[in-house]
Coordinates of C-alpha atoms in Angstrom, one line a residue:
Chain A
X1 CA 354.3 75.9 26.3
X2 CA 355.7 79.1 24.9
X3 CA 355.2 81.8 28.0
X4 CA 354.0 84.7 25.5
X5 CA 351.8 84.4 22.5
X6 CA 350.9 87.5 21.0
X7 CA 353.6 89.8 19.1
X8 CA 353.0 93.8 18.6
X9 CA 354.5 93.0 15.3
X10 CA 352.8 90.0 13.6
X11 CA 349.1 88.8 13.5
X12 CA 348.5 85.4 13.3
X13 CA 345.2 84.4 10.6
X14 CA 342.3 84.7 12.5
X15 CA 343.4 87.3 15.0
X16 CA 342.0 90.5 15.1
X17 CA 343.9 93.6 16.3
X18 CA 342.2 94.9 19.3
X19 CA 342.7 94.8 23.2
X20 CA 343.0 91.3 24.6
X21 CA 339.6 90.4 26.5
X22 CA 337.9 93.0 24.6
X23 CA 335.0 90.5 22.9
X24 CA 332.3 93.3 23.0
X25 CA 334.0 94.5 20.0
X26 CA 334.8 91.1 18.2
X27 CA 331.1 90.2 18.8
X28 CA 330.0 93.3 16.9
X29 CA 332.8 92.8 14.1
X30 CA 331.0 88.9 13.8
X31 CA 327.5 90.6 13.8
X32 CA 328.4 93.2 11.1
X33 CA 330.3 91.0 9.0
X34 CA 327.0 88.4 9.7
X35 CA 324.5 91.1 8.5
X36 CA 326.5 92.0 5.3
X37 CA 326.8 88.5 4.5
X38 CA 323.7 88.2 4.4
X39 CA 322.5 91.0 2.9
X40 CA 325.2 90.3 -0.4
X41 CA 323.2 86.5 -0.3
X42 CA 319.9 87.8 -0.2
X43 CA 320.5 90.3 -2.9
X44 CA 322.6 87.4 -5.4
X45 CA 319.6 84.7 -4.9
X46 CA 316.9 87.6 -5.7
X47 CA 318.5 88.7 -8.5
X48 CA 317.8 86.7 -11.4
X49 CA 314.4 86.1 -10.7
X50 CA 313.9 90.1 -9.9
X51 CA 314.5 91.6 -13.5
X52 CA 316.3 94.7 -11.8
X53 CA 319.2 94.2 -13.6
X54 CA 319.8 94.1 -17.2
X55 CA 319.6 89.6 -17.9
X56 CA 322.3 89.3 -20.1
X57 CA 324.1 91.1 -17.1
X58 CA 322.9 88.6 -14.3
X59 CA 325.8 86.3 -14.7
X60 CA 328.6 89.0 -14.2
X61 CA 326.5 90.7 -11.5
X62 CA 326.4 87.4 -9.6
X63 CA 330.2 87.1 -9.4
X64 CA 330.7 90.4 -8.4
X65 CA 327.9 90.1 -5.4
X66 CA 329.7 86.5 -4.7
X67 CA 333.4 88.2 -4.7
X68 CA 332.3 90.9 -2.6
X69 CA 330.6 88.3 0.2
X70 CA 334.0 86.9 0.4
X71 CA 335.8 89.9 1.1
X72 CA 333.4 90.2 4.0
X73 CA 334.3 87.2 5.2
X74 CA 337.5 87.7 4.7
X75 CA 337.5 91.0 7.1
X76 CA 335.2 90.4 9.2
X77 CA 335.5 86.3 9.8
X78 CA 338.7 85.6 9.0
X79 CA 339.7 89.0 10.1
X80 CA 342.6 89.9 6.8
X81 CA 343.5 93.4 7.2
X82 CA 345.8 96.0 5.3
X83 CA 347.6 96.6 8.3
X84 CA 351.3 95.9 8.5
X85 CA 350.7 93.1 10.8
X86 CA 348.6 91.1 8.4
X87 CA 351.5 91.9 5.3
X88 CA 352.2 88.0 5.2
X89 CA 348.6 86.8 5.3
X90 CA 348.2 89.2 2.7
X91 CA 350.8 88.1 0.5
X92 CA 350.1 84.5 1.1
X93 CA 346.5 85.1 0.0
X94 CA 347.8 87.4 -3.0
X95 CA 349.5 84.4 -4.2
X96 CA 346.7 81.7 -3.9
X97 CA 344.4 84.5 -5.8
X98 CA 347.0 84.5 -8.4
X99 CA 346.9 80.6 -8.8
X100 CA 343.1 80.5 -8.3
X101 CA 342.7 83.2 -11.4
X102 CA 345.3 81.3 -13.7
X103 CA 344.0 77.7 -13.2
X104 CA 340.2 78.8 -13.5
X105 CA 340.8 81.5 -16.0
X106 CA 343.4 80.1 -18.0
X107 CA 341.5 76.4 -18.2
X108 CA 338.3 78.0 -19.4
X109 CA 340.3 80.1 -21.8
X110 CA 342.2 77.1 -23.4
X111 CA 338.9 74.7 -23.7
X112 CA 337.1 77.5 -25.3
X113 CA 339.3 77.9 -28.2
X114 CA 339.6 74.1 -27.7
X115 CA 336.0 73.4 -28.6
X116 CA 336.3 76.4 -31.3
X117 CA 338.9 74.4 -32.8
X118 CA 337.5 70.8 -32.7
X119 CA 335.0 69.3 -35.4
X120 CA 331.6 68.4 -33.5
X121 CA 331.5 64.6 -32.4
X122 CA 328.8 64.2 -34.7
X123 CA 330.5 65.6 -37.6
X124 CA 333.2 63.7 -37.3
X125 CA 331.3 60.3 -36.6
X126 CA 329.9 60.7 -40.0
X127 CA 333.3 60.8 -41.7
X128 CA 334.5 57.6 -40.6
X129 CA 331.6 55.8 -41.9
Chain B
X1 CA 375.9 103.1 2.1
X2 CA 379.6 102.6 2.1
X3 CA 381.0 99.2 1.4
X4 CA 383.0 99.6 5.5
X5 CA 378.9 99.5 6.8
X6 CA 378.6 96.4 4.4
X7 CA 381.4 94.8 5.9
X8 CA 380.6 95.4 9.1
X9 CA 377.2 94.7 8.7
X10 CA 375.4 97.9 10.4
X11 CA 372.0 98.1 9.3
X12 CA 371.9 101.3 6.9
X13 CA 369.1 101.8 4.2
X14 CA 365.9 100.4 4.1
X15 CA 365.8 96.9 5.1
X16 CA 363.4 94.4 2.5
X17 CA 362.7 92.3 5.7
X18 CA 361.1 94.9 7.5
X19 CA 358.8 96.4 4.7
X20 CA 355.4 96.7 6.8
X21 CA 357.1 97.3 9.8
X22 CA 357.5 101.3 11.6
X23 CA 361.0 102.3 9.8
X24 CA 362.0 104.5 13.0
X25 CA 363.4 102.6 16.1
X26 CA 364.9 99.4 16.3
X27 CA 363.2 96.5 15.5
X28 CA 362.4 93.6 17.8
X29 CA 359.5 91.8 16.3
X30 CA 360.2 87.9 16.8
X31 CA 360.8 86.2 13.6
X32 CA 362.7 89.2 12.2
X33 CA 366.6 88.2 13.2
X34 CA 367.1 90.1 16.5
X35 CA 363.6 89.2 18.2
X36 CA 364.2 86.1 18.4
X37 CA 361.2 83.2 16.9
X38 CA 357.9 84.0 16.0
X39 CA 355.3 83.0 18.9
X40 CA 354.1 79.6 18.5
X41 CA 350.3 81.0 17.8
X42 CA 351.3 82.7 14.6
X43 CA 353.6 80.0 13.3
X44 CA 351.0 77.5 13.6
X45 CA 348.2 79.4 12.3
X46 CA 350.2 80.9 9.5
X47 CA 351.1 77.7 8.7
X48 CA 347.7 76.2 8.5
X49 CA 346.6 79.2 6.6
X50 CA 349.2 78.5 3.5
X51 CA 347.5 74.9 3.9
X52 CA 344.2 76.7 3.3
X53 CA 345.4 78.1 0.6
X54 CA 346.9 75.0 -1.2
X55 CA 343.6 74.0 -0.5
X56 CA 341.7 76.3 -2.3
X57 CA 344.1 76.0 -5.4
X58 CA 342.9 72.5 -5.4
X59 CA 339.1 73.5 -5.4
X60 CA 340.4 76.1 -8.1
X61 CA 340.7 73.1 -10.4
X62 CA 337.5 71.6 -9.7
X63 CA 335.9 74.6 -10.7
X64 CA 338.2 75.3 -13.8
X65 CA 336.6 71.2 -14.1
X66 CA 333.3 72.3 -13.4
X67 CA 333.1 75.0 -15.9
X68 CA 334.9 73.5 -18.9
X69 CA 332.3 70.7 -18.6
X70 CA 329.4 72.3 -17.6
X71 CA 327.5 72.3 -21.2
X72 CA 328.9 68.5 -21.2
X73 CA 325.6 67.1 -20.4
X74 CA 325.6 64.1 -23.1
X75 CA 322.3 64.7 -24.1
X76 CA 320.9 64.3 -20.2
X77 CA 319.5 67.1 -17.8
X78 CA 321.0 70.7 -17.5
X79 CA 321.4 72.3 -13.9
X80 CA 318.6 74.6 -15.1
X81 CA 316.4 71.6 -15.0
X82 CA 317.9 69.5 -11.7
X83 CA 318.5 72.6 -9.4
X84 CA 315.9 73.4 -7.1
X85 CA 317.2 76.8 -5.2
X86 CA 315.2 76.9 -2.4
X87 CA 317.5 73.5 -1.1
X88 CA 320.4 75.8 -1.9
X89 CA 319.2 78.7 -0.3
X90 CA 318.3 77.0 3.1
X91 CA 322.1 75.3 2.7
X92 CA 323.9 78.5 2.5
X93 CA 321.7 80.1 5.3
X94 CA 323.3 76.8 7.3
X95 CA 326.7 77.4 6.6
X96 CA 326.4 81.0 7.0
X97 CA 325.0 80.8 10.5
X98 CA 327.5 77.7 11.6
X99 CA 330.3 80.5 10.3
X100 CA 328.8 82.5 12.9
X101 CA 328.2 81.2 15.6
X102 CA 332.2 79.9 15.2
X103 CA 332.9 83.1 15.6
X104 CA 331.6 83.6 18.7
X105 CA 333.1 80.2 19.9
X106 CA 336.2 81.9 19.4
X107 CA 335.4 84.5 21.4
X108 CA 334.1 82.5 24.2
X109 CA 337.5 81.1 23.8
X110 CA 339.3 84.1 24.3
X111 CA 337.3 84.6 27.0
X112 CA 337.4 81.6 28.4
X113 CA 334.0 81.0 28.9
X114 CA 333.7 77.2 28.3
X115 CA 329.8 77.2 28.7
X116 CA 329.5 79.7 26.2
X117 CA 332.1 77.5 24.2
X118 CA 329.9 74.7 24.1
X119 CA 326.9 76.3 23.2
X120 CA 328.2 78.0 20.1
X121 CA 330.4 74.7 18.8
X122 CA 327.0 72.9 19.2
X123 CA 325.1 75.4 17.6
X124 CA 327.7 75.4 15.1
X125 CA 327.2 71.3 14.6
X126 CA 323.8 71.7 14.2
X127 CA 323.5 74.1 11.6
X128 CA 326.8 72.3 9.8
X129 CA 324.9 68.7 10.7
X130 CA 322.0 70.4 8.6
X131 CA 323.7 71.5 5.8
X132 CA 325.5 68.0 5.3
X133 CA 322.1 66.7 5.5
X134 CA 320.0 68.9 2.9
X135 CA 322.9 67.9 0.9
X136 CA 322.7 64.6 0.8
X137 CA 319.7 64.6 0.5
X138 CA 319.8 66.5 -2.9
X139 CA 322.7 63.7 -4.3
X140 CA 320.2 61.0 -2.9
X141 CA 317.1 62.6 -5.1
X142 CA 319.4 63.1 -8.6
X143 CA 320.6 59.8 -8.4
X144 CA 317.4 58.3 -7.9
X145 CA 316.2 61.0 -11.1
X146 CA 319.0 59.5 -13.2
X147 CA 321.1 62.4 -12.8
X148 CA 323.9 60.5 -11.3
X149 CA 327.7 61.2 -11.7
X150 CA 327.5 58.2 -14.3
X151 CA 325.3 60.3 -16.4
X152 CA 327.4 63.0 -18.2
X153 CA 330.8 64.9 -17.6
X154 CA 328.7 67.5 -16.2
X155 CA 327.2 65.6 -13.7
X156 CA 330.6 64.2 -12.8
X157 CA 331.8 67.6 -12.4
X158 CA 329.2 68.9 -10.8
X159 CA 329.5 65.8 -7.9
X160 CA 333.0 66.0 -7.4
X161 CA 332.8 69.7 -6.5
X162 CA 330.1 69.9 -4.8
X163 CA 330.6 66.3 -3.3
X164 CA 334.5 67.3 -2.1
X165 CA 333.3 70.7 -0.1
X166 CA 330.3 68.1 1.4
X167 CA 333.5 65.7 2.3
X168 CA 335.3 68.9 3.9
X169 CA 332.3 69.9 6.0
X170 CA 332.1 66.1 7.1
X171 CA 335.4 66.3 8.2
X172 CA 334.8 69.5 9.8
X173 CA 332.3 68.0 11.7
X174 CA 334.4 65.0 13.0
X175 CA 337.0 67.5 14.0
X176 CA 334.3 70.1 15.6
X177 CA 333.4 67.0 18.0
X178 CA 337.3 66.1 19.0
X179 CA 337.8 70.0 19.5
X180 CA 334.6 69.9 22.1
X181 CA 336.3 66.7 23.5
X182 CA 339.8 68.2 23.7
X183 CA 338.4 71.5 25.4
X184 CA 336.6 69.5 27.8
X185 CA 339.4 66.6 28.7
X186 CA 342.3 69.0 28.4
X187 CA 341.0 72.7 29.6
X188 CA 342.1 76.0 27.3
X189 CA 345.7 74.9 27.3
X190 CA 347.6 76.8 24.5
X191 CA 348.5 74.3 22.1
X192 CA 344.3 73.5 22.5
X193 CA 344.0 77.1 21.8
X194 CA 346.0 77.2 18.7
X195 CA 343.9 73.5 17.7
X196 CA 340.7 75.7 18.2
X197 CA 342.3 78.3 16.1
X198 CA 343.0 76.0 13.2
X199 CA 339.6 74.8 13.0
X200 CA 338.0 78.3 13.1
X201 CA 340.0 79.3 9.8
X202 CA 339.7 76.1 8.6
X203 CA 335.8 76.3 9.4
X204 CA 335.2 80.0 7.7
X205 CA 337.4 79.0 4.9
X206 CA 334.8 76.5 3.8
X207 CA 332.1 78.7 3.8
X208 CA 334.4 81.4 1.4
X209 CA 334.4 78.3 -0.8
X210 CA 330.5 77.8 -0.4
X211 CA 329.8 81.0 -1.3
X212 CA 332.0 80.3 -5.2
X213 CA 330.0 77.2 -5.2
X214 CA 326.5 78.4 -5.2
X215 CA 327.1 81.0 -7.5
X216 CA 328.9 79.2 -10.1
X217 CA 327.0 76.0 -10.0
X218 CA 323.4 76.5 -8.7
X219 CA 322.4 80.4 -9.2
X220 CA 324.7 80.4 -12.5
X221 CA 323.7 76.9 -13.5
X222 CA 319.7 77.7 -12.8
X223 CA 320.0 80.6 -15.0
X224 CA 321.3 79.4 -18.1

């Protein structure tokens, strides 16, 4: 077993950058990031049926309530900082937000012009006969 | 920088391997030449965390699925018709407390509190045991409705996502038992430690992915 397991230098996923043995404070970042989990839930489930917000609006409201709840997670679960110990994680999760954005946005791009293109199945049944 | 500091390799202008890192003073982080290796902790979990990763590229295609097919519906029921939110809503009040309360397992692990430990990773089963549950229980009713993956290409979508973060959690599960087991057994050794760690980011990680699933499928998919 490696003797030391921390670095001042690098934080490992997960870790959070306070004094070792200090889990007063990790409990509150857990109950905070708990609360404003919640909260961003509460608020995306409520919304449609509410009729506070504009409805042709809803859908684009709900994904930016559901991409804010994962940044909390992110900070306050997974504990991702900006701080220069974190730069890998970062850039690791950079990346995999890259990928995630070209596979989802570029497939639903394509197919859309896709179906534009295409003749209806219908349509095109009818031909053939 | 003259080419006589090239040549014999003195460190002169800003060096791209330490970008992020305090430019005064010499550097001995580990896993930066001079330190020496990274500690095993952050190899491992850094590791498991570009695994993470991967695997949300792979969900990332199950969506792109998802949402290409979701008007697919061959004539059979929409989402707006099948979903009933308040299952959904308990669900993600499930996951979200099981994300907690693996929290504070961690911090009972840091700690080393194992009494603490096994009260939250059981807490943890419970509400994840729940969620798997409410889950199945929702495939069980749509089948039985009709609505099976057979159905349309939207139903086929809409089971393989939802049905491959249920297969995650169950693994989850198995894994939040042999983590109890290994703790027990084997005591907060290190490499346990960085096992426990693992799970932890592999545990929240699931319930990021949750979150992207009940907004695109069930309160996006109720509403139109």
């Amino acid at each position: 077993m490696s003797g030391h397991e921390h670095d001042d230098y690098d934080s490992a996923p997960g870790d959070e950058l306070r004094m070792e043995g200090d889990v007063a404070s990790g409990f509150r970042s857990y109950v905070l990031g708990l609360g404003l989990a919640t909260l961003l839930t509460v608020i995306s489930f409520a919304l449609p049926t509410t009729g506070l917000v504009w409805a042709p609006a809803v859908p684009i409201a709900l994904v930016v309530f559901a991409i804010a709840q994962m940044g909390v997670h992110l900070v306050f679960f997974l504990h991702i900082t900006t701080s220069p110990d974190n730069t890998n994680n970062v850039l690791a999760l950079a990346f995999g937000v890259l990928i995630v954005f070209l596979v989802i946005g570029g497939s639903i791009w394509i197919m859309s012009h896709l179906a534009h293109n295409t003749m209806p199945m219908d349509e095109m049944m009818r031909m053939q006969r | 920088m003259t080419a006589a500091d090239i040549t014999r390799g003195r460190p002169t202008g800003p060096d791209p391997y330490r970008v992020g890192h305090s430019s005064h003073g010499h550097s001995r982080a580990p896993g930066h030449g001079e330190g020496g290796p990274a500690p095993k902790r952050i190899v491992v979990a850094y590791g498991f965390w570009i695994f993470l990763l991967s695997d949300i590229v792979m969900f990332s295609a199950f969506f792109a699925a998802y949402a290409v097919l979701q008007g697919a519906t061959a004539g059979g029921p929409t989402g707006a018709e099948l979903f009933d939110l308040r299952i959904t809503a308990i669900e993600t009040a499930c996951l979200l407390a099981s994300s907690f309360t693996c929290g504070l397992a961690s911090l009972s692990v840091e700690a080393r509190k194992p009494l603490w430990f096994y009260a939250a990773m059981a807490l943890t089963f419970v509400f994840g045991a729940a969620f798997i549950l409410l889950e199945i229980r929702e495939f069980i009713e749509l089948v039985d409705k009709g609505a099976g993956p057979t159905r349309s290409a939207f139903l086929s979508a809409f089971f393989t996502l939802v049905g491959c973060h249920g297969l995650h959690v169950g693994a989850g599960l198995l894994w939040l038992l042999t983590m109890m087991a290994q703790i027990f057994a084997k005591g907060f050794r290190p490499d346990i430690v960085r096992r426990f760690m693992c799970f932890s980011l592999f545990w929240h990680a699931l319930d990021i992915i949750w979150v992207a699933l009940f907004t695109v499928v069930y309160l996006l998919g109720a509403g139109a």
